[in-house]
Amino acid sequence: MTPVIPYRLHDFRPIAGVHAMGRVKVNRADLLRASATIGVTPFGRSANRAPTVTELLWRVAMADANLYEDGHHWRRSDSYTFLNPTEKGAVSYFLGQVQAKIVAETIFQVSTFAQFESYLQARGIPLRRSRPDFIGFDDSGSVFLTVEAKGRFGTRPSNTEIASAKLQSQAINPGGSYPNDFVYAHVSYFQDDHWNADLYDPPAARKGQNLDIQHAMFAHYWPTVSAINERTQSGFESTGMDSRLAQFDDFRTAMFPEVGIAIGVPSATYRSTLEFAAQNRGGVKVHPDTGIVKSHEVQELRSRFGDNRISVGNDGMICELIDDGSREIQQTSDARPVIP
């Protein structure tokens, strides 16, 4: 049984093929893939460094430690429940970002979902005082998203909090022609202890700078590519664990057994992302093809790797569970998760 995230769209115009209420299927591989690949890209005039393996491990561990599967739903773990209020705020914020990526991929079929702040840094643009969390778009040029992500430990936020989130999402003009341009606030919360999503569509976006697609895609891929590059360059070897991804030459794959996963990126995307990073570090403003993966290629990958232990993103990045699969959650009489 695959857990789901129930969602509800508020004040959205009708969207072909999308219901105002529904459920998004999310298995553990999906959750960890989204967590691993949602990283920040501190790369630009003020922060010229590469994201690390440690940052990727931290993101995956954060999701894995604070959510667990309970039949048809994702629930809060005891680790999450017993955090102090400040810690809960940080975890809730991160889980809200992870959920926003998962839902945007599934409902709107976007392939690129980049931290807006990372995008600005990559372009060397000063950070705005108020800005959305993410920008996203698909491979066909038909969908563009501007998203402010909020996460809550408890139930839905107040109307005041929702209004504030809506304002933050209205900060960028995608430029070009996107027939479906959605600007919304995404709120993750727990209803009856089950992880839920509410999406609130505010008025049309204010005018802002036009989008540079190449820099947005770089901001999307670089945290994952950088971590894979660091791990492979370090000569790290993992014993006792096998990866199906590592068997294919058209992927660059690294093992992260500390959190029980392997991450793979298409080789073309991996190379072009490293080239883009090197050129921008040297001040060369050349925009190579960042190796965007087309939707038909994603479908081929899903046919090749069709397995509950492997998650293929719309961006072509893949997460494989490489632990022993014994982390099945059981419920005791006091409703606390036990990991045998």
Coordinates of C-alpha atoms in Angstrom, one line a residue, residues 45-284:
R45 CA 29.1 36.7 -6.0
S46 CA 28.6 36.5 -2.2
A47 CA 28.8 32.7 -1.7
N48 CA 31.1 30.9 -4.1
R49 CA 31.1 27.3 -2.8
A50 CA 29.8 23.9 -3.7
P51 CA 27.0 22.1 -1.7
T52 CA 28.4 19.1 0.1
V53 CA 27.6 15.5 0.8
T54 CA 26.8 16.4 4.4
E55 CA 24.1 18.8 3.4
L56 CA 22.4 16.1 1.2
L57 CA 22.6 13.6 4.1
W58 CA 21.1 16.1 6.5
R59 CA 18.1 16.7 4.2
V60 CA 17.4 13.0 3.8
A61 CA 17.8 12.3 7.5
M62 CA 15.5 15.2 8.4
A63 CA 12.6 13.7 6.4
D64 CA 13.3 10.2 7.4
A65 CA 13.5 11.0 11.1
N66 CA 10.3 13.0 11.3
L67 CA 7.8 11.2 9.1
Y68 CA 6.8 7.6 9.0
E69 CA 4.4 5.4 6.9
D70 CA 1.2 4.4 8.7
G71 CA -0.8 2.4 6.2
H72 CA -2.3 4.8 3.7
H73 CA -0.8 8.0 5.2
W74 CA 2.4 9.8 6.3
R75 CA 2.4 10.7 10.0
R76 CA 4.6 12.7 12.4
S77 CA 7.2 10.6 14.2
D78 CA 7.9 10.7 17.9
S79 CA 11.2 12.5 17.0
Y80 CA 9.1 15.3 15.6
T81 CA 6.5 15.4 18.3
F82 CA 9.0 15.8 21.1
L83 CA 11.1 18.6 19.6
N84 CA 11.1 21.9 21.3
P85 CA 9.1 24.7 19.5
T86 CA 12.1 26.3 17.8
E87 CA 13.2 22.9 16.4
K88 CA 9.7 22.1 15.3
G89 CA 9.6 25.3 13.4
A90 CA 12.8 24.5 11.5
V91 CA 11.7 20.9 10.7
S92 CA 8.2 22.0 9.7
Y93 CA 9.7 24.6 7.3
F94 CA 11.8 22.0 5.6
L95 CA 9.1 19.4 5.3
G96 CA 6.9 22.1 3.8
Q97 CA 9.5 22.6 1.1
V98 CA 9.8 18.8 0.4
Q99 CA 6.0 18.4 0.2
A100 CA 5.8 21.4 -2.2
K101 CA 8.2 19.8 -4.6
I102 CA 6.4 16.5 -4.5
V103 CA 3.0 18.0 -5.1
A104 CA 4.2 20.4 -7.9
E105 CA 5.8 17.5 -9.7
T106 CA 2.7 15.4 -9.5
I107 CA -0.1 17.9 -10.1
F108 CA 1.6 20.4 -12.4
Q109 CA 4.1 18.0 -14.0
V110 CA 7.0 20.4 -13.6
S111 CA 10.5 19.1 -14.1
T112 CA 12.6 22.0 -12.8
F113 CA 11.7 23.2 -9.2
A114 CA 14.5 25.6 -8.0
Q115 CA 15.0 27.6 -4.9
F116 CA 14.4 31.2 -6.0
E117 CA 17.1 32.5 -3.7
S118 CA 19.6 30.1 -5.2
Y119 CA 18.6 31.3 -8.7
L120 CA 19.1 34.9 -7.7
Q121 CA 22.5 34.1 -6.2
A122 CA 23.6 32.2 -9.3
R123 CA 22.8 35.2 -11.4
G124 CA 24.5 37.6 -9.0
I125 CA 21.2 39.5 -8.3
P126 CA 20.8 41.1 -4.9
L127 CA 18.3 39.2 -2.7
R128 CA 14.9 40.9 -2.3
R129 CA 13.5 41.5 1.1
S130 CA 10.4 39.5 0.3
R131 CA 10.5 36.7 -2.2
P132 CA 8.9 33.3 -3.0
D133 CA 10.6 30.1 -2.1
F134 CA 10.5 28.3 -5.5
I135 CA 10.2 28.7 -9.2
G136 CA 9.2 25.8 -11.4
F137 CA 8.5 24.9 -15.0
D138 CA 8.1 21.9 -17.3
D139 CA 10.2 20.8 -20.2
S140 CA 7.6 21.9 -22.8
G141 CA 7.3 25.6 -21.9
S142 CA 3.6 25.3 -21.0
V143 CA 3.7 25.5 -17.2
F144 CA 5.4 28.0 -14.9
L145 CA 5.1 28.1 -11.1
T146 CA 6.0 30.6 -8.4
V147 CA 5.6 29.0 -5.0
E148 CA 5.8 30.1 -1.4
A149 CA 6.1 27.0 0.8
K150 CA 4.9 26.9 4.4
G151 CA 5.1 24.0 6.9
R152 CA 3.2 23.6 10.1
F153 CA 3.5 21.1 12.9
G154 CA -0.2 21.2 13.6
T155 CA -3.3 22.1 11.6
R156 CA -4.1 24.8 8.9
P157 CA -2.6 28.3 9.3
S158 CA -4.7 31.4 10.0
N159 CA -6.1 33.6 7.3
T160 CA -3.4 36.2 8.1
E161 CA -0.6 33.7 7.6
I162 CA -2.1 32.6 4.3
A163 CA -2.4 36.2 3.1
S164 CA 1.3 36.8 4.0
A165 CA 2.4 33.7 2.1
K166 CA 0.4 34.8 -0.9
L167 CA 2.2 38.1 -1.0
Q168 CA 5.6 36.4 -0.9
S169 CA 4.8 34.3 -3.9
Q170 CA 4.2 37.3 -6.2
A171 CA 7.7 38.3 -7.1
I172 CA 8.8 37.2 -10.5
N173 CA 7.6 37.5 -14.1
P174 CA 8.5 34.2 -15.9
G175 CA 9.0 36.0 -19.2
G176 CA 8.2 34.4 -22.5
S177 CA 5.0 32.6 -23.1
Y178 CA 3.7 30.1 -20.5
P179 CA 0.0 29.3 -21.1
N180 CA -0.4 28.0 -17.6
D181 CA 1.2 30.4 -15.1
F182 CA 0.4 29.5 -11.5
V183 CA 1.4 31.7 -8.5
Y184 CA 0.4 30.1 -5.2
A185 CA 1.1 29.5 -1.5
H186 CA 1.7 25.8 -0.5
V187 CA 0.9 24.9 3.1
S188 CA 1.8 21.5 4.5
Y189 CA 0.1 20.6 7.8
F190 CA -1.2 17.6 9.8
Q191 CA -4.9 16.9 9.9
D192 CA -5.8 14.0 12.3
D193 CA -2.0 13.5 12.5
H194 CA -1.9 12.8 8.7
W195 CA 0.3 14.9 6.4
N196 CA -1.9 17.1 4.2
A197 CA -1.4 19.9 1.6
D198 CA -3.4 23.0 0.9
L199 CA -2.6 25.2 -2.1
Y200 CA -3.9 28.8 -2.1
D201 CA -3.9 30.7 -5.4
P202 CA -3.4 34.5 -5.0
P203 CA -4.0 37.2 -7.6
A204 CA -1.7 37.4 -10.6
A205 CA 2.0 37.9 -10.0
R206 CA 3.5 41.4 -9.8
K207 CA 6.0 42.3 -12.4
G208 CA 9.6 41.3 -11.6
Q209 CA 12.8 40.3 -13.4
N210 CA 12.4 38.0 -16.3
L211 CA 13.5 34.4 -15.9
D212 CA 16.8 33.1 -17.1
I213 CA 16.0 29.4 -17.7
Q214 CA 19.7 28.2 -17.7
H215 CA 20.4 29.7 -14.3
A216 CA 17.1 28.3 -12.9
M217 CA 18.0 24.8 -14.1
F218 CA 21.5 25.2 -12.6
A219 CA 20.0 26.1 -9.3
H220 CA 17.8 23.1 -9.5
Y221 CA 20.5 20.5 -10.3
W222 CA 23.6 21.8 -8.7
P223 CA 23.1 20.7 -5.0
T224 CA 22.7 17.1 -6.1
V225 CA 25.4 17.1 -8.7
S226 CA 27.8 18.8 -6.4
A227 CA 27.2 16.1 -3.6
I228 CA 27.6 13.3 -6.1
N229 CA 30.8 14.8 -7.5
E230 CA 32.2 15.2 -4.0
R231 CA 31.4 11.6 -3.1
T232 CA 32.8 10.1 -6.3
Q233 CA 36.0 12.3 -6.2
S234 CA 36.7 11.2 -2.6
G235 CA 37.2 7.6 -3.6
F236 CA 34.4 6.6 -1.2
E237 CA 33.4 2.9 -1.4
S238 CA 30.3 1.3 0.0
T239 CA 30.6 -2.4 0.9
G240 CA 27.6 -4.8 1.3
M241 CA 25.2 -2.7 -0.7
D242 CA 24.4 -3.0 -4.3
S243 CA 22.8 -0.3 -6.6
R244 CA 21.0 -1.0 -9.8
L245 CA 21.6 2.6 -10.9
A246 CA 25.4 2.1 -10.8
Q247 CA 25.1 -0.5 -13.5
F248 CA 24.2 2.0 -16.2
D249 CA 26.8 4.2 -18.0
D250 CA 24.3 6.8 -18.9
F251 CA 24.0 7.8 -15.2
R252 CA 26.4 9.3 -12.7
T253 CA 25.5 7.6 -9.4
A254 CA 26.8 7.9 -5.9
M255 CA 26.0 5.8 -2.8
F256 CA 24.9 7.4 0.4
P257 CA 24.6 4.4 2.8
E258 CA 24.5 6.7 5.8
V259 CA 20.8 7.3 4.9
G260 CA 20.2 4.1 2.8
I261 CA 20.0 5.6 -0.7
A262 CA 21.8 5.9 -4.0
I263 CA 21.2 9.0 -6.2
G264 CA 21.6 9.0 -9.9
V265 CA 21.7 11.9 -12.4
P266 CA 21.7 11.5 -16.2
S267 CA 25.3 11.8 -17.4
A268 CA 24.6 14.6 -19.8
T269 CA 23.0 16.7 -17.2
Y270 CA 25.7 15.9 -14.7
R271 CA 28.5 17.0 -17.1
S272 CA 26.7 20.2 -18.3
T273 CA 25.9 21.2 -14.7
L274 CA 29.6 20.9 -13.7
E275 CA 30.6 22.9 -16.8
F276 CA 28.1 25.6 -16.0
A277 CA 29.5 25.9 -12.5
A278 CA 33.1 26.1 -13.7
Q279 CA 32.3 28.7 -16.3
N280 CA 30.4 30.9 -13.8
R281 CA 33.1 30.6 -11.2
G282 CA 35.6 31.9 -13.8
G283 CA 33.3 34.8 -14.7
V284 CA 32.5 33.4 -18.1

